[in-house]
Amino acid sequence: GYRPNLAARQLAGGKTSRVAVVVPDITNPYFSEFVQEVQQSARRFSESVLVADSEQSARGEIDAVESLAPNVDGLIVSSPVAALAAVRDAADGRPIVYVNRRGRGVAAVHVDQGAIVRLAVDHLRSLGHDRIGVVRGPAAFWSAEERSRIAGELGVAQLGPAGPTFEGGLDLIDDIVDGGFTAVATFNDVTAFGVLNGAAARGIDVPDDLSVVGSDNIPFSAMSNPPLTTVDGRARAVGREAHELLKSLLAGDSSSTVVVDPGLIVRSSTGGTS
């Protein structure tokens, strides 16, 4: 029945047994799963987790890191839009693991963004689509820029940039129709839900008239109408790897990068061309 006294432990060893996680949008189920996995991993070490939502703002990230850093042993910052040097300065010497943001000499975990685009485009092309649009996410996101670069290499048209929200997807439907696209790969599942809703409002049948591929594989993607084909961003694997990498930094190991491979989940929102 022993319970460690974390306050006493901090006084004795200078450790808080707490880690911080900063996410851009806690309402997005992908980040909820990600945080939950960090928490489960931390629990094995009797650590607690503090969470802050930056609201996709560089200022919000810096403010969150500055306020959390004195109270934790290290930080995990997901999809940061602020300059990495500014985040490091705000952390005041605490180790940082960046998620879905790459940088020279920093510890990072990221999903292979190029593979996300390739999996979606290859799937759609295998169904006979040649008028495919890849939706760009917010320009400030490293992941959005990476996907845009790969889409360009694949010779695929791009839509947006669009906000990674339901409304962002809803606003795309006119561009999809006007561009004559028969298939769309969105930046995330929430955006895909907006596209599905906009298509239904316009009398566009999915998948007969338009195939839609999301990204993330949040739980709701299997519950949409129709169920959403998506590229699994493996939120739980990312959360687990991020916490393990942070533990290695706290143990004195050098920075490294972990790349998580995504996987295609085929459901009913994609179909062949007639």
mmCIF file of C-alpha atoms in Angstrom:
data_model
loop_
_atom_site.group_PDB
_atom_site.id
_atom_site.type_symbol
_atom_site.label_atom_id
_atom_site.label_comp_id
_atom_site.label_asym_id
_atom_site.label_seq_id
_atom_site.Cartn_x
_atom_site.Cartn_y
_atom_site.Cartn_z
ATOM 1 C CA GLY A 1 0.000 0.000 0.000
ATOM 2 C CA TYR A 2 3.016 2.312 -0.191
ATOM 3 C CA ARG A 3 2.476 5.575 -2.020
ATOM 4 C CA PRO A 4 5.463 7.779 -2.835
ATOM 5 C CA ASN A 5 5.364 11.358 -1.560
ATOM 6 C CA LEU A 6 6.095 13.277 -4.756
ATOM 7 C CA ALA A 7 6.745 16.547 -2.937
ATOM 8 C CA ALA A 8 9.368 14.897 -0.740
ATOM 9 C CA ARG A 9 10.886 13.170 -3.726
ATOM 10 C CA GLN A 10 11.231 16.516 -5.499
ATOM 11 C CA LEU A 11 12.944 18.073 -2.483
ATOM 12 C CA ALA A 12 15.328 15.117 -2.158
ATOM 13 C CA GLY A 13 16.257 14.577 -5.778
ATOM 14 C CA GLY A 14 15.103 17.618 -7.694
ATOM 15 C CA LYS A 15 12.609 15.515 -9.646
ATOM 16 C CA THR A 16 8.910 16.220 -9.909
ATOM 17 C CA SER A 17 7.758 12.880 -11.373
ATOM 18 C CA ARG A 18 5.626 14.933 -13.728
ATOM 19 C CA VAL A 19 5.771 15.419 -17.488
ATOM 20 C CA ALA A 20 3.940 17.966 -19.606
ATOM 21 C CA VAL A 21 2.191 17.473 -22.928
ATOM 22 C CA VAL A 22 1.264 20.398 -25.182
ATOM 23 C CA VAL A 23 -1.177 19.687 -28.020
ATOM 24 C CA PRO A 24 -2.642 21.991 -30.694
ATOM 25 C CA ASP A 25 -6.283 20.934 -30.253
ATOM 26 C CA ILE A 26 -7.427 18.705 -27.396
ATOM 27 C CA THR A 27 -10.919 18.471 -28.948
ATOM 28 C CA ASN A 28 -9.479 16.497 -31.875
ATOM 29 C CA PRO A 29 -9.832 12.814 -30.861
ATOM 30 C CA TYR A 30 -6.408 12.031 -32.323
ATOM 31 C CA PHE A 31 -4.729 14.160 -29.674
ATOM 32 C CA SER A 32 -7.010 12.777 -26.966
ATOM 33 C CA GLU A 33 -5.810 9.255 -27.797
ATOM 34 C CA PHE A 34 -2.225 10.466 -27.992
ATOM 35 C CA VAL A 35 -2.400 12.081 -24.532
ATOM 36 C CA GLN A 36 -4.116 9.043 -23.072
ATOM 37 C CA GLU A 37 -1.288 6.807 -24.255
ATOM 38 C CA VAL A 38 1.361 9.172 -22.819
ATOM 39 C CA GLN A 39 -0.509 9.022 -19.525
ATOM 40 C CA GLN A 40 -0.673 5.228 -19.541
ATOM 41 C CA SER A 41 3.033 5.012 -20.297
ATOM 42 C CA ALA A 42 3.866 7.543 -17.576
ATOM 43 C CA ARG A 43 1.752 5.677 -15.024
ATOM 44 C CA ARG A 44 4.153 2.739 -15.213
ATOM 45 C CA PHE A 45 6.793 5.047 -13.728
ATOM 46 C CA SER A 46 4.454 6.601 -11.131
ATOM 47 C CA GLU A 47 4.504 9.842 -13.114
ATOM 48 C CA SER A 48 1.645 12.260 -13.568
ATOM 49 C CA VAL A 49 0.922 14.199 -16.758
ATOM 50 C CA LEU A 50 0.028 17.862 -17.148
ATOM 51 C CA VAL A 51 -1.730 18.828 -20.391
ATOM 52 C CA ALA A 52 -2.085 22.179 -22.155
ATOM 53 C CA ASP A 53 -3.872 23.133 -25.380
ATOM 54 C CA SER A 54 -1.984 25.691 -27.498
ATOM 55 C CA GLU A 55 -4.966 26.313 -29.817
ATOM 56 C CA GLN A 56 -2.622 25.994 -32.829
ATOM 57 C CA SER A 57 -0.943 29.241 -31.810
ATOM 58 C CA ALA A 58 2.797 29.879 -31.601
ATOM 59 C CA ARG A 59 2.197 32.270 -28.703
ATOM 60 C CA GLY A 60 -0.014 29.701 -27.024
ATOM 61 C CA GLU A 61 2.748 27.097 -27.290
ATOM 62 C CA ILE A 62 5.375 29.373 -25.772
ATOM 63 C CA ASP A 63 3.058 30.452 -22.954
ATOM 64 C CA ALA A 64 2.156 26.833 -22.187
ATOM 65 C CA VAL A 65 5.782 25.670 -22.150
ATOM 66 C CA GLU A 66 6.878 28.599 -19.990
ATOM 67 C CA SER A 67 4.155 27.974 -17.416
ATOM 68 C CA LEU A 68 4.572 24.194 -17.315
ATOM 69 C CA ALA A 69 8.366 23.860 -17.454
ATOM 70 C CA PRO A 70 9.113 24.793 -13.802
ATOM 71 C CA ASN A 71 6.716 22.095 -12.601
ATOM 72 C CA VAL A 72 7.821 19.111 -14.696
ATOM 73 C CA ASP A 73 10.883 17.048 -15.506
ATOM 74 C CA GLY A 74 10.386 17.229 -19.266
ATOM 75 C CA LEU A 75 7.939 18.118 -22.009
ATOM 76 C CA ILE A 76 6.333 16.571 -25.073
ATOM 77 C CA VAL A 77 5.229 19.200 -27.582
ATOM 78 C CA SER A 78 2.980 17.969 -30.373
ATOM 79 C CA SER A 79 2.775 19.565 -33.836
ATOM 80 C CA PRO A 80 4.452 22.801 -32.761
ATOM 81 C CA VAL A 81 4.128 25.867 -34.979
ATOM 82 C CA ALA A 82 6.507 28.082 -32.996
ATOM 83 C CA ALA A 83 10.209 28.171 -33.840
ATOM 84 C CA LEU A 84 11.964 25.250 -32.163
ATOM 85 C CA ALA A 85 14.561 27.575 -30.645
ATOM 86 C CA ALA A 86 11.796 29.617 -29.015
ATOM 87 C CA VAL A 87 10.208 26.483 -27.566
ATOM 88 C CA ARG A 88 13.587 25.344 -26.246
ATOM 89 C CA ASP A 89 14.211 28.703 -24.607
ATOM 90 C CA ALA A 90 10.767 28.636 -23.000
ATOM 91 C CA ALA A 91 11.511 25.189 -21.552
ATOM 92 C CA ASP A 92 14.457 26.645 -19.622
ATOM 93 C CA GLY A 93 16.666 23.572 -19.863
ATOM 94 C CA ARG A 94 14.003 20.884 -19.518
ATOM 95 C CA PRO A 95 14.259 18.068 -22.078
ATOM 96 C CA ILE A 96 11.770 18.274 -24.940
ATOM 97 C CA VAL A 97 10.423 15.687 -27.341
ATOM 98 C CA TYR A 98 8.772 17.145 -30.432
ATOM 99 C CA VAL A 99 5.951 15.229 -32.099
ATOM 100 C CA ASN A 100 5.272 15.577 -35.830
ATOM 101 C CA ARG A 101 7.965 18.189 -36.215
ATOM 102 C CA ARG A 102 11.475 17.440 -37.354
ATOM 103 C CA GLY A 103 14.586 19.465 -36.587
ATOM 104 C CA ARG A 104 18.347 19.122 -36.553
ATOM 105 C CA GLY A 105 19.699 17.868 -33.246
ATOM 106 C CA VAL A 106 16.323 17.576 -31.496
ATOM 107 C CA ALA A 107 14.477 14.571 -30.114
ATOM 108 C CA ALA A 108 11.426 13.879 -32.249
ATOM 109 C CA VAL A 109 8.727 11.342 -32.971
ATOM 110 C CA HIS A 110 6.803 11.741 -36.181
ATOM 111 C CA VAL A 111 4.510 9.772 -38.431
ATOM 112 C CA ASP A 112 5.942 9.289 -41.919
ATOM 113 C CA GLN A 113 4.055 12.117 -43.647
ATOM 114 C CA GLY A 114 5.139 11.089 -47.118
ATOM 115 C CA ALA A 115 3.766 7.605 -46.549
ATOM 116 C CA ILE A 116 0.403 9.072 -45.516
ATOM 117 C CA VAL A 117 0.040 10.793 -48.885
ATOM 118 C CA ARG A 118 1.370 7.849 -50.881
ATOM 119 C CA LEU A 119 -0.954 5.349 -49.203
ATOM 120 C CA ALA A 120 -3.996 7.527 -49.895
ATOM 121 C CA VAL A 121 -3.064 8.384 -53.483
ATOM 122 C CA ASP A 122 -2.015 4.829 -54.384
ATOM 123 C CA HIS A 123 -5.307 3.514 -53.020
ATOM 124 C CA LEU A 124 -7.343 6.013 -55.007
ATOM 125 C CA ARG A 125 -5.374 5.403 -58.182
ATOM 126 C CA SER A 126 -5.849 1.653 -57.782
ATOM 127 C CA LEU A 127 -9.597 2.325 -57.874
ATOM 128 C CA GLY A 128 -9.244 4.104 -61.215
ATOM 129 C CA HIS A 129 -9.257 7.731 -60.051
ATOM 130 C CA ASP A 130 -7.045 10.160 -61.923
ATOM 131 C CA ARG A 131 -8.638 13.435 -60.798
ATOM 132 C CA ILE A 132 -7.454 13.339 -57.172
ATOM 133 C CA GLY A 133 -7.131 16.286 -54.813
ATOM 134 C CA VAL A 134 -4.901 16.284 -51.729
ATOM 135 C CA VAL A 135 -6.058 18.771 -49.116
ATOM 136 C CA ARG A 136 -3.292 20.890 -47.616
ATOM 137 C CA GLY A 137 -3.431 21.544 -43.899
ATOM 138 C CA PRO A 138 -2.436 24.789 -42.165
ATOM 139 C CA ALA A 139 0.716 26.237 -43.701
ATOM 140 C CA ALA A 140 2.320 26.612 -40.261
ATOM 141 C CA PHE A 141 2.308 22.831 -39.684
ATOM 142 C CA TRP A 142 5.482 20.988 -40.638
ATOM 143 C CA SER A 143 3.358 17.934 -41.447
ATOM 144 C CA ALA A 144 1.241 19.951 -43.888
ATOM 145 C CA GLU A 145 4.321 21.196 -45.727
ATOM 146 C CA GLU A 146 5.733 17.681 -45.926
ATOM 147 C CA ARG A 147 2.510 16.307 -47.372
ATOM 148 C CA SER A 148 2.301 19.154 -49.858
ATOM 149 C CA ARG A 149 5.839 18.411 -51.028
ATOM 150 C CA ILE A 150 5.065 14.723 -51.542
ATOM 151 C CA ALA A 151 1.794 15.495 -53.329
ATOM 152 C CA GLY A 152 3.785 17.672 -55.708
ATOM 153 C CA GLU A 153 6.243 14.855 -56.364
ATOM 154 C CA LEU A 154 3.332 12.519 -57.116
ATOM 155 C CA GLY A 155 1.825 15.026 -59.537
ATOM 156 C CA VAL A 156 -1.414 15.310 -57.590
ATOM 157 C CA ALA A 157 -3.517 18.477 -57.485
ATOM 158 C CA GLN A 158 -3.761 20.253 -54.127
ATOM 159 C CA LEU A 159 -6.700 21.949 -52.435
ATOM 160 C CA GLY A 160 -6.546 24.488 -49.638
ATOM 161 C CA PRO A 161 -4.810 25.113 -47.338
ATOM 162 C CA ALA A 162 -7.766 24.319 -45.104
ATOM 163 C CA GLY A 163 -8.156 24.364 -41.345
ATOM 164 C CA PRO A 164 -7.935 20.890 -39.751
ATOM 165 C CA THR A 165 -11.577 21.204 -38.653
ATOM 166 C CA PHE A 166 -15.062 20.123 -39.683
ATOM 167 C CA GLU A 167 -15.706 23.634 -40.990
ATOM 168 C CA GLY A 168 -12.472 23.517 -42.974
ATOM 169 C CA GLY A 169 -13.712 20.434 -44.808
ATOM 170 C CA LEU A 170 -17.181 21.860 -45.287
ATOM 171 C CA ASP A 171 -15.704 24.938 -46.953
ATOM 172 C CA LEU A 172 -13.838 22.785 -49.491
ATOM 173 C CA ILE A 173 -16.845 21.282 -51.225
ATOM 174 C CA ASP A 174 -17.220 24.105 -53.781
ATOM 175 C CA ASP A 175 -13.560 23.766 -54.800
ATOM 176 C CA ILE A 176 -13.969 19.994 -55.080
ATOM 177 C CA VAL A 177 -17.013 20.330 -57.320
ATOM 178 C CA ASP A 178 -15.609 23.191 -59.410
ATOM 179 C CA GLY A 179 -12.345 21.296 -59.920
ATOM 180 C CA GLY A 180 -14.093 18.167 -61.135
ATOM 181 C CA PHE A 181 -12.389 15.962 -58.558
ATOM 182 C CA THR A 182 -13.609 12.385 -58.197
ATOM 183 C CA ALA A 183 -11.486 11.660 -55.134
ATOM 184 C CA VAL A 184 -10.076 13.646 -52.231
ATOM 185 C CA ALA A 185 -7.497 12.864 -49.540
ATOM 186 C CA THR A 186 -7.945 15.193 -46.567
ATOM 187 C CA PHE A 187 -5.490 16.416 -43.939
ATOM 188 C CA ASN A 188 -7.290 14.622 -41.109
ATOM 189 C CA ASP A 189 -10.483 12.713 -40.362
ATOM 190 C CA VAL A 190 -12.272 15.724 -38.885
ATOM 191 C CA THR A 191 -11.782 17.597 -42.157
ATOM 192 C CA ALA A 192 -13.034 14.529 -44.024
ATOM 193 C CA PHE A 193 -16.247 14.596 -41.980
ATOM 194 C CA GLY A 194 -16.793 18.149 -43.200
ATOM 195 C CA VAL A 195 -16.283 17.033 -46.799
ATOM 196 C CA LEU A 196 -18.770 14.170 -46.320
ATOM 197 C CA ASN A 197 -21.332 16.563 -44.863
ATOM 198 C CA GLY A 198 -20.811 19.107 -47.633
ATOM 199 C CA ALA A 199 -21.131 16.414 -50.280
ATOM 200 C CA ALA A 200 -24.410 15.183 -48.800
ATOM 201 C CA ALA A 201 -25.792 18.728 -48.774
ATOM 202 C CA ARG A 202 -24.953 19.058 -52.484
ATOM 203 C CA GLY A 203 -26.485 15.708 -53.415
ATOM 204 C CA ILE A 204 -23.075 14.180 -54.137
ATOM 205 C CA ASP A 205 -22.996 10.468 -53.397
ATOM 206 C CA VAL A 206 -19.989 9.050 -51.542
ATOM 207 C CA PRO A 207 -18.386 6.914 -52.879
ATOM 208 C CA ASP A 208 -20.245 6.698 -56.216
ATOM 209 C CA ASP A 209 -19.614 10.346 -57.179
ATOM 210 C CA LEU A 210 -16.754 11.199 -54.819
ATOM 211 C CA SER A 211 -14.294 9.034 -52.893
ATOM 212 C CA VAL A 212 -12.959 10.463 -49.634
ATOM 213 C CA VAL A 213 -9.887 9.380 -47.659
ATOM 214 C CA GLY A 214 -9.178 10.789 -44.204
ATOM 215 C CA SER A 215 -6.061 10.705 -42.081
ATOM 216 C CA ASP A 216 -5.601 9.674 -38.414
ATOM 217 C CA ASN A 217 -8.120 6.826 -37.950
ATOM 218 C CA ILE A 218 -9.830 8.412 -34.976
ATOM 219 C CA PRO A 219 -12.560 6.203 -33.435
ATOM 220 C CA PHE A 220 -15.361 8.197 -35.075
ATOM 221 C CA SER A 221 -14.036 7.389 -38.550
ATOM 222 C CA ALA A 222 -15.648 3.964 -38.337
ATOM 223 C CA MET A 223 -18.956 5.557 -37.273
ATOM 224 C CA SER A 224 -19.422 8.115 -40.059
ATOM 225 C CA ASN A 225 -21.879 7.669 -42.908
ATOM 226 C CA PRO A 226 -20.400 6.063 -44.891
ATOM 227 C CA PRO A 227 -17.590 4.674 -42.709
ATOM 228 C CA LEU A 228 -14.423 6.543 -43.610
ATOM 229 C CA THR A 229 -11.442 5.099 -45.418
ATOM 230 C CA THR A 230 -8.456 6.621 -43.668
ATOM 231 C CA VAL A 231 -4.716 6.433 -43.101
ATOM 232 C CA ASP A 232 -4.037 5.359 -39.537
ATOM 233 C CA GLY A 233 -1.738 7.891 -37.823
ATOM 234 C CA ARG A 234 -1.266 5.472 -34.894
ATOM 235 C CA ALA A 235 -1.865 8.015 -32.154
ATOM 236 C CA ARG A 236 -1.226 5.518 -29.380
ATOM 237 C CA ALA A 237 2.069 4.325 -30.837
ATOM 238 C CA VAL A 238 3.169 7.951 -31.223
ATOM 239 C CA GLY A 239 2.257 8.733 -27.613
ATOM 240 C CA ARG A 240 4.075 5.681 -26.307
ATOM 241 C CA GLU A 241 7.200 6.372 -28.354
ATOM 242 C CA ALA A 242 7.214 10.032 -27.302
ATOM 243 C CA HIS A 243 7.144 9.188 -23.604
ATOM 244 C CA GLU A 244 9.795 6.494 -23.982
ATOM 245 C CA LEU A 245 12.030 8.937 -25.840
ATOM 246 C CA LEU A 246 11.524 11.545 -23.119
ATOM 247 C CA LYS A 247 12.511 8.976 -20.479
ATOM 248 C CA SER A 248 15.701 8.258 -22.395
ATOM 249 C CA LEU A 249 16.541 11.977 -22.500
ATOM 250 C CA LEU A 250 15.961 12.242 -18.757
ATOM 251 C CA ALA A 251 18.337 9.301 -18.301
ATOM 252 C CA GLY A 252 21.039 11.242 -20.155
ATOM 253 C CA ASP A 253 20.787 9.685 -23.603
ATOM 254 C CA SER A 254 21.350 11.793 -26.703
ATOM 255 C CA SER A 255 18.564 13.069 -28.945
ATOM 256 C CA SER A 256 17.187 10.794 -31.618
ATOM 257 C CA THR A 257 14.315 10.606 -34.081
ATOM 258 C CA VAL A 258 11.640 7.913 -34.155
ATOM 259 C CA VAL A 259 9.541 7.490 -37.301
ATOM 260 C CA VAL A 260 6.167 5.757 -36.991
ATOM 261 C CA ASP A 261 4.773 4.053 -40.093
ATOM 262 C CA PRO A 262 1.099 4.723 -40.916
ATOM 263 C CA GLY A 263 -1.299 2.149 -42.347
ATOM 264 C CA LEU A 264 -4.272 2.283 -44.717
ATOM 265 C CA ILE A 265 -7.706 1.378 -43.326
ATOM 266 C CA VAL A 266 -10.166 0.756 -46.168
ATOM 267 C CA ARG A 267 -13.832 1.359 -45.468
ATOM 268 C CA SER A 268 -16.878 2.399 -47.503
ATOM 269 C CA SER A 269 -16.073 6.033 -48.385
ATOM 270 C CA THR A 270 -13.929 5.023 -51.360
ATOM 271 C CA GLY A 271 -14.954 3.167 -54.478
ATOM 272 C CA GLY A 272 -14.011 2.608 -58.085
ATOM 273 C CA THR A 273 -14.795 4.937 -60.951
ATOM 274 C CA SER A 274 -17.716 3.975 -63.142
#
